[in-house]
Tab-separated table of C-alpha atoms in Angstrom:
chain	number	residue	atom	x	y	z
B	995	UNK	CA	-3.800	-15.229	93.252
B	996	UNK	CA	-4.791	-12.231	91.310
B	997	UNK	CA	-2.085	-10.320	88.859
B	998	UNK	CA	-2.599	-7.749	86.189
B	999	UNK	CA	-1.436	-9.750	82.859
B	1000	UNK	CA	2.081	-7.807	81.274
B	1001	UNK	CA	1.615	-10.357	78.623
B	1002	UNK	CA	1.242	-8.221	75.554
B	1003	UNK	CA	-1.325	-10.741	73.819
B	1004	UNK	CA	-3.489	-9.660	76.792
B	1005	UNK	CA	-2.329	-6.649	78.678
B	1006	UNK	CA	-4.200	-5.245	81.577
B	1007	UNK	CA	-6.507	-8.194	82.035
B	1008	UNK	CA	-7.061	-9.365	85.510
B	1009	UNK	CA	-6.198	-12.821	85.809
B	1010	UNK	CA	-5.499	-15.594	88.353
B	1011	UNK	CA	-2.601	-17.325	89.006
B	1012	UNK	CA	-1.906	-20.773	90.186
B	1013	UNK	CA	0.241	-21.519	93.103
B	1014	UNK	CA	0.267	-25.027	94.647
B	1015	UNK	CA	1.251	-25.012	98.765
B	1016	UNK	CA	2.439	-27.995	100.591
B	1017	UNK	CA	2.996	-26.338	104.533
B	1018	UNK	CA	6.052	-28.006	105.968
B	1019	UNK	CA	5.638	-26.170	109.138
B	1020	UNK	CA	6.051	-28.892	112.413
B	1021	UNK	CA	4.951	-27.855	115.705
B	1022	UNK	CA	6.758	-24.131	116.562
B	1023	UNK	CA	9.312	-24.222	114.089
B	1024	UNK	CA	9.760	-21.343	111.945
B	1025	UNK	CA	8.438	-20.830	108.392
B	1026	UNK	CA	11.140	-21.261	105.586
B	1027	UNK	CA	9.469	-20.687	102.054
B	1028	UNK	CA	10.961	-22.158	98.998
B	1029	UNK	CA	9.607	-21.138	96.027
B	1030	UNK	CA	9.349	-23.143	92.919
B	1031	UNK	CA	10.186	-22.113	88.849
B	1032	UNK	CA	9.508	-24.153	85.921
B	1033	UNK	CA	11.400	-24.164	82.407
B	1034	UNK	CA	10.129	-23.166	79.262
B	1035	UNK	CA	7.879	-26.147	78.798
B	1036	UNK	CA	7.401	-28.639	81.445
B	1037	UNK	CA	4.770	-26.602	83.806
B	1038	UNK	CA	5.390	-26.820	87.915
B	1039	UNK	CA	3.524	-29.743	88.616
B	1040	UNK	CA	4.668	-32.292	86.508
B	1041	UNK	CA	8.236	-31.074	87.187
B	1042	UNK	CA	8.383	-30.660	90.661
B	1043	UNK	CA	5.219	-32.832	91.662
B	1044	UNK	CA	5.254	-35.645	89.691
B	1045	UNK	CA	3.409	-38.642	91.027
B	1046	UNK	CA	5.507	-42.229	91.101
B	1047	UNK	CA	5.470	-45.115	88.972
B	1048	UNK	CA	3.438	-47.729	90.049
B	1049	UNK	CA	5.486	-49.283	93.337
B	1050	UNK	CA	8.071	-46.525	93.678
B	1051	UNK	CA	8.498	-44.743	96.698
B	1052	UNK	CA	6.263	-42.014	97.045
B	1053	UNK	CA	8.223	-38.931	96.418
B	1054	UNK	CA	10.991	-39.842	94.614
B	1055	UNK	CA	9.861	-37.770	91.688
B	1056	UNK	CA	8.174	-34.862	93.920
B	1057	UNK	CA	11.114	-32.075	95.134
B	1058	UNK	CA	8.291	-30.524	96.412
B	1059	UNK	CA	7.188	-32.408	99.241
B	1060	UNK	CA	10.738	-33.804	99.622
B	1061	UNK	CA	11.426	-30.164	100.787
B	1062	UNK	CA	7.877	-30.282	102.967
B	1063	UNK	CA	8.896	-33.240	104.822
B	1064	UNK	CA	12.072	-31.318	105.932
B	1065	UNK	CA	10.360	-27.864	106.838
B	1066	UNK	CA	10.172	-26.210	104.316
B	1067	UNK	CA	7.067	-24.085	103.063
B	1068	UNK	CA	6.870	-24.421	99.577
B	1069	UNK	CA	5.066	-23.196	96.841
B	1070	UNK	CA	5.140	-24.226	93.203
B	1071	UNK	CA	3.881	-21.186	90.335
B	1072	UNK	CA	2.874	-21.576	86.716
B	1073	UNK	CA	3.853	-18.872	84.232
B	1074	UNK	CA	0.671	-17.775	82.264
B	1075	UNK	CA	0.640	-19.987	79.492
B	1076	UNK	CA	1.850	-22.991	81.291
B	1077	UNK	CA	-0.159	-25.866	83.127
B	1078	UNK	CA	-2.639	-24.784	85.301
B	1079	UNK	CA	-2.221	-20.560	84.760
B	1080	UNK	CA	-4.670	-18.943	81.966
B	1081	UNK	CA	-3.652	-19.710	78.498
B	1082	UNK	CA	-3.987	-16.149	76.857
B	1083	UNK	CA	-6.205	-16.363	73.802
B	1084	UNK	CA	-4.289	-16.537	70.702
B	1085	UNK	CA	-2.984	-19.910	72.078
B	1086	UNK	CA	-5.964	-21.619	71.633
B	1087	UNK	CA	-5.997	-20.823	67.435
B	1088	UNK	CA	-3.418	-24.034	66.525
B	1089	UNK	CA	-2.440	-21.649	63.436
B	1090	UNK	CA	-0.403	-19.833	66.099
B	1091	UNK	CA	1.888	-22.663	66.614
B	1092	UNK	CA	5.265	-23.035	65.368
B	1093	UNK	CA	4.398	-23.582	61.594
B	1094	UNK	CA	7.674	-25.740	61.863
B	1095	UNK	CA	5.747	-27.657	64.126
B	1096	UNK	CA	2.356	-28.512	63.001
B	1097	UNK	CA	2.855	-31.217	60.558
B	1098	UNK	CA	3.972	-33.378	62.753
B	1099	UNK	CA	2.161	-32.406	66.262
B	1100	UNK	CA	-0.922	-30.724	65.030
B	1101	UNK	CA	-1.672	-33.227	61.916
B	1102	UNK	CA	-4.720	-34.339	60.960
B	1103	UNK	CA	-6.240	-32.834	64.480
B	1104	UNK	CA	-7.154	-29.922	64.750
B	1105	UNK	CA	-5.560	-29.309	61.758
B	1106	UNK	CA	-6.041	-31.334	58.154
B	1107	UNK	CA	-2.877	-29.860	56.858
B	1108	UNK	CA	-0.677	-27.138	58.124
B	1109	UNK	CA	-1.796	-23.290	57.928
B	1110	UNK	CA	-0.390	-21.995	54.778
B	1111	UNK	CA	-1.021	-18.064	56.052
B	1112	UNK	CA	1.131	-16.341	58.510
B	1113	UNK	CA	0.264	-17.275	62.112
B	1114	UNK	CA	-2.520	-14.907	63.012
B	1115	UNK	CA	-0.386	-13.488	65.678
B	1116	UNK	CA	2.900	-13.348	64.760
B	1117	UNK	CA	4.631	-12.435	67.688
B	1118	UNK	CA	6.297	-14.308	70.945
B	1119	UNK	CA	3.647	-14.155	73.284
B	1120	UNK	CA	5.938	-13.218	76.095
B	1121	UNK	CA	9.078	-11.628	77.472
B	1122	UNK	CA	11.133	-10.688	80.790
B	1123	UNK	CA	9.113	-8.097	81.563
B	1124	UNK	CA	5.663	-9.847	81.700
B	1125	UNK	CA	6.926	-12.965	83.617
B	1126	UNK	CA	9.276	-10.582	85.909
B	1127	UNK	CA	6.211	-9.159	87.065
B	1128	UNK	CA	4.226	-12.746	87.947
B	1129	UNK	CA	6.840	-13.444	89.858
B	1130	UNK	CA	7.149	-10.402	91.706
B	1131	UNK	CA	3.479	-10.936	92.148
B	1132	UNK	CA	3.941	-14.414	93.798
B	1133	UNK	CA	6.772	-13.384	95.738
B	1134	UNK	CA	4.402	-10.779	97.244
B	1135	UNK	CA	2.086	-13.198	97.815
B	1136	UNK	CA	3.928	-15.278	99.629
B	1137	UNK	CA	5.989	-12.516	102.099
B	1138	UNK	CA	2.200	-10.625	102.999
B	1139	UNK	CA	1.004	-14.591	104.529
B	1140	UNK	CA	1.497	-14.371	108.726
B	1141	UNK	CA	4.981	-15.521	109.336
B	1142	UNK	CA	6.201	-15.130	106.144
B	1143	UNK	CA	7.448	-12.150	105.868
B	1144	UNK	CA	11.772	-12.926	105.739
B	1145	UNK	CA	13.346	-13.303	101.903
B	1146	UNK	CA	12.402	-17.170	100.018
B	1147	UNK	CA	14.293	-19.880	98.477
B	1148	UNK	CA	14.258	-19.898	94.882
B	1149	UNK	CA	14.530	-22.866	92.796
B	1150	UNK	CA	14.588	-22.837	88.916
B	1151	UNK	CA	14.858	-25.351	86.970
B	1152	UNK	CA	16.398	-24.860	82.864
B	1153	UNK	CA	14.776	-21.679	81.794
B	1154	UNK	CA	13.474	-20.490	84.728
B	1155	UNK	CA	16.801	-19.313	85.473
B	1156	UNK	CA	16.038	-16.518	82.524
B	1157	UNK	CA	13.195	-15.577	85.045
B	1158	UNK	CA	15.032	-15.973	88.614
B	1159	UNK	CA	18.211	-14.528	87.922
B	1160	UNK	CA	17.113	-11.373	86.944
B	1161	UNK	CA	14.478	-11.018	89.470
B	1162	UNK	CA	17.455	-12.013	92.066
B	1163	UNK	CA	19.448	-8.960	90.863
B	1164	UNK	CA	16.675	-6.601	91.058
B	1165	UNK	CA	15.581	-7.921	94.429
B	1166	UNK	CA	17.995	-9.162	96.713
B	1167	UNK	CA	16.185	-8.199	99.333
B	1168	UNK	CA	13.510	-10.815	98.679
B	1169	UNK	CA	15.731	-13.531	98.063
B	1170	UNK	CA	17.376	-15.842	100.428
B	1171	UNK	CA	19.422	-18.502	98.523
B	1172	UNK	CA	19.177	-20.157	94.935
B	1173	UNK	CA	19.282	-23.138	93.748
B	1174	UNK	CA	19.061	-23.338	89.440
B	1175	UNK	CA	18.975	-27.012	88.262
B	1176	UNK	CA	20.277	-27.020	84.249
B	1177	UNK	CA	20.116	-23.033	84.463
B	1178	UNK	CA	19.109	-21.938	80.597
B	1179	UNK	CA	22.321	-19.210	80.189
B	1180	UNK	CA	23.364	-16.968	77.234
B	1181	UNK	CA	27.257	-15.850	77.935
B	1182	UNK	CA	26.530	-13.422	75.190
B	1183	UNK	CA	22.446	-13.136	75.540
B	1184	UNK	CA	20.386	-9.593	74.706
B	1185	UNK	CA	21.754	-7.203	77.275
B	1186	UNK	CA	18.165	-5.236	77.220
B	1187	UNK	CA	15.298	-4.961	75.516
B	1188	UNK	CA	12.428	-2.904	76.960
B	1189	UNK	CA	9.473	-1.795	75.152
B	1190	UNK	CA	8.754	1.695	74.046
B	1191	UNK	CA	5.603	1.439	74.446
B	1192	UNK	CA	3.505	1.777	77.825
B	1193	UNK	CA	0.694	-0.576	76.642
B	1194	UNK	CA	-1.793	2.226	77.593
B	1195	UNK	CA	-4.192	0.645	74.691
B	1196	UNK	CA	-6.799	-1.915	75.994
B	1197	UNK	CA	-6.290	-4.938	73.969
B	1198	UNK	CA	-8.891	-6.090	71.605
B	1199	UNK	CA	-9.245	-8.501	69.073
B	1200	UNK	CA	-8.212	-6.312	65.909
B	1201	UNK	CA	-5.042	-4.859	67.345
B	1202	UNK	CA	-3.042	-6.163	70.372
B	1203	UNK	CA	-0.605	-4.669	71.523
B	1204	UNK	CA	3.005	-6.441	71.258
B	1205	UNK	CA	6.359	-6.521	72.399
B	1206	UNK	CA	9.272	-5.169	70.871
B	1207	UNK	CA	11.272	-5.713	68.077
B	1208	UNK	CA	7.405	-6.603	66.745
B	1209	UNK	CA	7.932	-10.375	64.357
B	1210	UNK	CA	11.181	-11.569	66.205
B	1211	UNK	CA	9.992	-15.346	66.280
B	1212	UNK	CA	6.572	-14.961	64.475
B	1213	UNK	CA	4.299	-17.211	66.366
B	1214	UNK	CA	3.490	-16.774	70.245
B	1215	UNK	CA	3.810	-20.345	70.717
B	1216	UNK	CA	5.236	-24.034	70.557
B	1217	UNK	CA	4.034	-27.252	70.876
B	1218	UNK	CA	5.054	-30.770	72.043
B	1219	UNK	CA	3.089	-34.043	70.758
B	1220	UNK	CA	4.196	-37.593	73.128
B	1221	UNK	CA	6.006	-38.856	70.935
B	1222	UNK	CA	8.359	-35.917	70.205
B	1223	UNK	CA	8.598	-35.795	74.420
B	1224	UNK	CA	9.639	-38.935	74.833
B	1225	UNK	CA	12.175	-39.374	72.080
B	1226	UNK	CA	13.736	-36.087	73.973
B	1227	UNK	CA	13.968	-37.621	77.286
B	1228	UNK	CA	15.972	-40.641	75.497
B	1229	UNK	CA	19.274	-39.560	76.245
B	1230	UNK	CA	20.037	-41.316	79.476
B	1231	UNK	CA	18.159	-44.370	79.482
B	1232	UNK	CA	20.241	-46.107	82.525
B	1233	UNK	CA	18.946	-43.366	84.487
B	1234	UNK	CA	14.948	-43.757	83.995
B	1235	UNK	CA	12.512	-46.174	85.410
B	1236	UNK	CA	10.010	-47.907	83.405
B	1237	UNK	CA	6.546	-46.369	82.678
B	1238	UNK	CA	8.008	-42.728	84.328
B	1239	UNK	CA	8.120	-41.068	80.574
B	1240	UNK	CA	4.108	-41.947	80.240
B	1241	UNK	CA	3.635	-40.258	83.897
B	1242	UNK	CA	5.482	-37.562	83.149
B	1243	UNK	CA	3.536	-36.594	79.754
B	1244	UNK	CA	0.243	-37.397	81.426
B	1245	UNK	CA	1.254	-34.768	84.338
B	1246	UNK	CA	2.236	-32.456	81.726
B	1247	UNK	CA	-1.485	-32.411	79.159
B	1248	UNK	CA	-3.868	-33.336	81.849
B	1249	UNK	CA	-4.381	-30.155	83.125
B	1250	UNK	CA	-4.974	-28.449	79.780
B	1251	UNK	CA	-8.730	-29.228	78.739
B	1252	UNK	CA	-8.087	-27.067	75.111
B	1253	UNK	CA	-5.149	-29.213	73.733
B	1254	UNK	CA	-5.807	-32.066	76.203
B	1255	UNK	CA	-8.692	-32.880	72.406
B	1256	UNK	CA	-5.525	-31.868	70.393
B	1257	UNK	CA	-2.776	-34.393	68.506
B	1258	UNK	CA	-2.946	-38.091	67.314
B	1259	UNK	CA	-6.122	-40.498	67.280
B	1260	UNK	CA	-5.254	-42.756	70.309
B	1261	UNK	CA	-8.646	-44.583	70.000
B	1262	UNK	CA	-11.846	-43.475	68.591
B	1263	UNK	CA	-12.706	-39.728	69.917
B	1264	UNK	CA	-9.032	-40.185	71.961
B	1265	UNK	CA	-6.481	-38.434	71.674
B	1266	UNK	CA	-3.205	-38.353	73.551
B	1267	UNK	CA	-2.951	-35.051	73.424
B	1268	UNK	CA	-0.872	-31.802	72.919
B	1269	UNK	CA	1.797	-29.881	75.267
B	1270	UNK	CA	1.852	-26.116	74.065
B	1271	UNK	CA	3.997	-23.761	75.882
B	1272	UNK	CA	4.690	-19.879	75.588
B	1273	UNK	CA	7.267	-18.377	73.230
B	1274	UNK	CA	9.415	-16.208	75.092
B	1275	UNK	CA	11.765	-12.920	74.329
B	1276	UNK	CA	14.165	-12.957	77.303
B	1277	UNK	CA	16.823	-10.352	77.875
B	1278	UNK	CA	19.065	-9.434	80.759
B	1279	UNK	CA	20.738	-12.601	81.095
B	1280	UNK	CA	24.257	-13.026	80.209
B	1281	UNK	CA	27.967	-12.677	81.272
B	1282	UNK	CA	27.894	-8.666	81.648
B	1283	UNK	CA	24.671	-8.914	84.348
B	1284	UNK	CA	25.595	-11.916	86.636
B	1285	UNK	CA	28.334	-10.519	88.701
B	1286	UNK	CA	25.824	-7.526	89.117
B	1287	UNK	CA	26.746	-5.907	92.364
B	1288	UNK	CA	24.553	-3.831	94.598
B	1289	UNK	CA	24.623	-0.155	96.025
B	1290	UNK	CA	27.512	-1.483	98.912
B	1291	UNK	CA	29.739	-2.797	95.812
B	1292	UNK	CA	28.579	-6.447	96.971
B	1293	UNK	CA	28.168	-8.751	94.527
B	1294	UNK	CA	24.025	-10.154	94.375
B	1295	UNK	CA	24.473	-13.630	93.240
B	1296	UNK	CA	27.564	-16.070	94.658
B	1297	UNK	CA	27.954	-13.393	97.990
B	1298	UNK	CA	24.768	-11.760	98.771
B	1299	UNK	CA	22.659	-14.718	97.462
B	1300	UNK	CA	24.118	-18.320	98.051
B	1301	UNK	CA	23.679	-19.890	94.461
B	1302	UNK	CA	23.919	-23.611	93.903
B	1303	UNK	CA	24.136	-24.761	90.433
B	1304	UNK	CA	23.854	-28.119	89.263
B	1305	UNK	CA	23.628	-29.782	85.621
B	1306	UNK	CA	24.059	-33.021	84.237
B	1307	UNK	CA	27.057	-34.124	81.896
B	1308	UNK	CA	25.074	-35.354	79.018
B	1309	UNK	CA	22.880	-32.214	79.291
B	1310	UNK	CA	22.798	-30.608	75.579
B	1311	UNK	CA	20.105	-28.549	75.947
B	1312	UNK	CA	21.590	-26.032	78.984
B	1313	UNK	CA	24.845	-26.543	77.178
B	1314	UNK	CA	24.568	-26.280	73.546
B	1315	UNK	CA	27.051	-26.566	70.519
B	1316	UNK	CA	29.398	-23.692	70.376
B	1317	UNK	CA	28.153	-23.191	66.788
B	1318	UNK	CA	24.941	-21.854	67.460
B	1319	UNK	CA	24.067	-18.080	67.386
B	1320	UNK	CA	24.650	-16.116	70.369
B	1321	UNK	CA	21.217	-16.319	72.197
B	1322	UNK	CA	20.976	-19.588	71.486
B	1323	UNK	CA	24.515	-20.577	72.727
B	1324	UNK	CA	23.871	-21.738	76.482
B	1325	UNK	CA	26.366	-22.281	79.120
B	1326	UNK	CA	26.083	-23.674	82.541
B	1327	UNK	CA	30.212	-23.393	83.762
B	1328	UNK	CA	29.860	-19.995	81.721
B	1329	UNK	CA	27.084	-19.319	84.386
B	1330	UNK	CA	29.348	-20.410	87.503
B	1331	UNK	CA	32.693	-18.202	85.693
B	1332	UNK	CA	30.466	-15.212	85.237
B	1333	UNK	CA	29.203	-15.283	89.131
B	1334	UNK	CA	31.574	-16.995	90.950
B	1335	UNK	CA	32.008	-15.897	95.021
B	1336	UNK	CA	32.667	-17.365	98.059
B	1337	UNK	CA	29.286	-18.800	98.392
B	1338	UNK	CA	28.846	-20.531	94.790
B	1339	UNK	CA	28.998	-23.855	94.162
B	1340	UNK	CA	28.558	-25.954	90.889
B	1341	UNK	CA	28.073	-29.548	90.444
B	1342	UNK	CA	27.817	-32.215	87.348
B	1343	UNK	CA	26.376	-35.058	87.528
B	1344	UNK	CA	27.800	-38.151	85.578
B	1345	UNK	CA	25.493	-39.569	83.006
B	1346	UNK	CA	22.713	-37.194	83.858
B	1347	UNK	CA	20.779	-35.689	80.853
B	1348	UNK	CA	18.818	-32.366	81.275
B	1349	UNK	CA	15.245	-33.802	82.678
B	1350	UNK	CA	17.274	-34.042	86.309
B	1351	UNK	CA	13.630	-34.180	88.046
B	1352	UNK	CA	12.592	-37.631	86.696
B	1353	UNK	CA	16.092	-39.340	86.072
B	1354	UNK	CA	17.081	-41.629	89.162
B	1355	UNK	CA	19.583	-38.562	89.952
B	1356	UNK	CA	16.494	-36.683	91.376
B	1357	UNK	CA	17.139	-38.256	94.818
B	1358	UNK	CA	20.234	-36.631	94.403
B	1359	UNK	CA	19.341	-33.502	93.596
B	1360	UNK	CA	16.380	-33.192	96.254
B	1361	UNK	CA	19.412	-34.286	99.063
B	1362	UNK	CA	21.590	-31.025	97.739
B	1363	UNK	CA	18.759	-29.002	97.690
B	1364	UNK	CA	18.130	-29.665	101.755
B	1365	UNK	CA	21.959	-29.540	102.828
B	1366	UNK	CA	22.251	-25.958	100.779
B	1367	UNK	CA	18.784	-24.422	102.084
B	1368	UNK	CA	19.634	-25.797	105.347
B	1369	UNK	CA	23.407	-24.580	105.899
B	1370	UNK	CA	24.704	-23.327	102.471
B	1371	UNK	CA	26.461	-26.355	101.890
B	1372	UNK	CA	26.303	-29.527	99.921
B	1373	UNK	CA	28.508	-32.714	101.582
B	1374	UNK	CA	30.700	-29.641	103.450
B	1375	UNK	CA	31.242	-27.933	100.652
B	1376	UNK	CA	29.924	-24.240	100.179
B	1377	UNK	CA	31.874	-22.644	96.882
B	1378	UNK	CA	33.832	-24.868	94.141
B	1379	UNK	CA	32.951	-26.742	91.001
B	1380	UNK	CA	32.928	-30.702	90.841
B	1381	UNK	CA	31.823	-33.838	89.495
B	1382	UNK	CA	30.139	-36.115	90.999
B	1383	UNK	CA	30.438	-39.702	89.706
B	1384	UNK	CA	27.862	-42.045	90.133
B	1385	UNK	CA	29.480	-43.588	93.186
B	1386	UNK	CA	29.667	-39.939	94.839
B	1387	UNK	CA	32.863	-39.215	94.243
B	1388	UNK	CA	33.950	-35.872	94.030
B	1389	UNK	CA	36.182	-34.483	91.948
B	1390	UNK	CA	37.219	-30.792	91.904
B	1391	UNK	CA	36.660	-29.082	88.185
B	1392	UNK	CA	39.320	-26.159	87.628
């Protein structure tokens, strides 16, 4: 669908974005969009429409048309710079990459050695303000189709939560429930950041136009080689079937032509490729804007919007060390204490590691997501926190 790029790398151009459909509409019933969010680096499809392993059952691994087959309409969006959406231009120079990370991703192809100069653009590529407005666009999108005009479902998965939440508190009206799997969130994360400048300039080549404060990270983007992936995904191994690491990594490069020639020599004129992924300033997102409340004193998210939260216990990425600098320090209970209403509900999953979607807990995960969109309850529960052991038990959480 079309959208006017916020991105600063390329603000103002027209581009398209991508936005997979699977119609779960049967016969007369009415039309109940759900509308999907991937993290920072895992793009929609491969996250919420992965493809099984060879003699697994079908959609065990797709949340997407787990939520079809019960009704649902759902749609799945790329952020640009992710999977299928345009990959603005100063992400296809591999000097732009993390320099941290090109010895060992981008060496010896494309690059012999690493760039000794400064990244050629040395600024994040995007922010809260740019992917705010592609999902306002898709949310747009989706309310203008015939009968589908009511408030959507969101789901977010990790850092899409950075991108969900505060759209949610800006516009309740537009949102039905929510439902953030390993929600990326900063108890003490940038209150606000927006630019001074309008971006009135048209971009060109000598002098785009960037977000402010100009040089925070340095580099507008990160990459990913297989092995790197894989190691990350090690966590939980009793939770992962054979051969479902390769499908994932496949479902995350194929659909990227540029880097799909990048990374390691597989086999002459092979390569297994490279996952690159935007670098992001987010504000907004913290302990002083989730129990935001609305003109009538209600609070948005936990009252107005029923939010379901669930993470996994071994999950270190959504929950980091204590240690680490304020934006940087991520919190899931500090998510569910900052929000907490009558209609939130949090749950952790024993042994589960942060890559929910293609553990063996995704079953799981799918079932909660259909009891919450479907009656605002999980197993007759609407607001708490618990743990869920690996037989089902429940356990309340204080």
């Amino acid at each position: 669908m079309p959208h006017v790029s916020k991105i600063p790398a390329n603000y103002g151009d027209p581009v398209q974005l991508p936005v997979r459909e699977y119609d779960g509409i049967h016969g007369d019933n009415p039309h109940k969009p759900v509308l999907m969010l991937h993290g920072r680096s895992v793009p929609a499809l491969a996250g919420f429409d992965l493809a099984p392993v060879p003699g697994g059952r079908a959609t065990r691994y797709s949340w997407a048309q787990e939520l079809a087959q019960d009704g649902y309409d759902v749609f799945l969006m790329d952020l640009q710079g992710s999977g299928r959406s345009p990959h603005p231009r100063v992400m296809d120079e591999p000097c732009n990459a993390n320099p941290t990370q090109q010895q060992s991703v981008l060496v010896p192809h494309p690059l012999p050695e690493p760039c000794s100069a400064l990244p050629p653009y040395p600024h994040e590529l995007g922010n809260t303000e740019s992917e705010t407005a592609e999902l306002e666009t898709v949310v747009r999108f989706i309310r203008d189709l015939p009968g589908l005009d009511k408030p959507v479902r969101f789901v977010g998965w990790s850092a899409a939560a950075l991108v969900m939440g505060p759209y949610a508190l800006q516009h309740p009206g537009d949102v039905e429930s929510m439902f953030l799997l390993a929600p990326i969130f900063p108890p003490k994360g940038r209150w606000s950041e927006k630019p001074d400048d309008p971006f009135g300039r048209p971009p060109d080549a000598a002098t785009l136009p960037v977000s402010r404060p100009a040089n925070m990270f340095g580099f507008p983007m990160h990459v990913a080689g297989k092995t790197g992936f894989k190691a990350s995904l090690a966590s939980t191994p009793a939770f992962w079937e054979p051969g479902v690491d390769e499908r994932a990594w496949d479902a995350c490069v194929q659909d990227d032509p540029v880097t799909a020639k990048w990374g390691h020599e597989e086999a002459p004129g092979v390569y297994e490729g490279v996952l690159r992924y935007r670098n992001t300033y987010s504000w907004g997102w913290n302990s002083r804007t989730a129990p935001h409340e609305d003109p009538a004193g209600t609070r948005v998210l936990g009252t107005r919007i029923p939010l379901l939260i669930v993470h996994g216990e071994l999950d270190r990425t959504a929950n980091s060390p204590a240690t680490f600098p304020d934006v940087l320090r991520f919190s899931v209970p500090a998510l569910y204490d900052a929000v907490k209403g009558a209609k939130t509900l949090m749950f952790c999953l024993a042994g589960a590691g942060h890559s929910l979607v293609w553990e063996t807990t995704a079953e799981t995960v799918h079932t909660m997501s259909r009891q919450w969109f479907h009656n605002g309850k999980v197993e007759g529960l609407g607001h708490g926190s618990y743990f869920r052991q690996t037989d089902g038990e429940l356990i309340p959480l204080p």
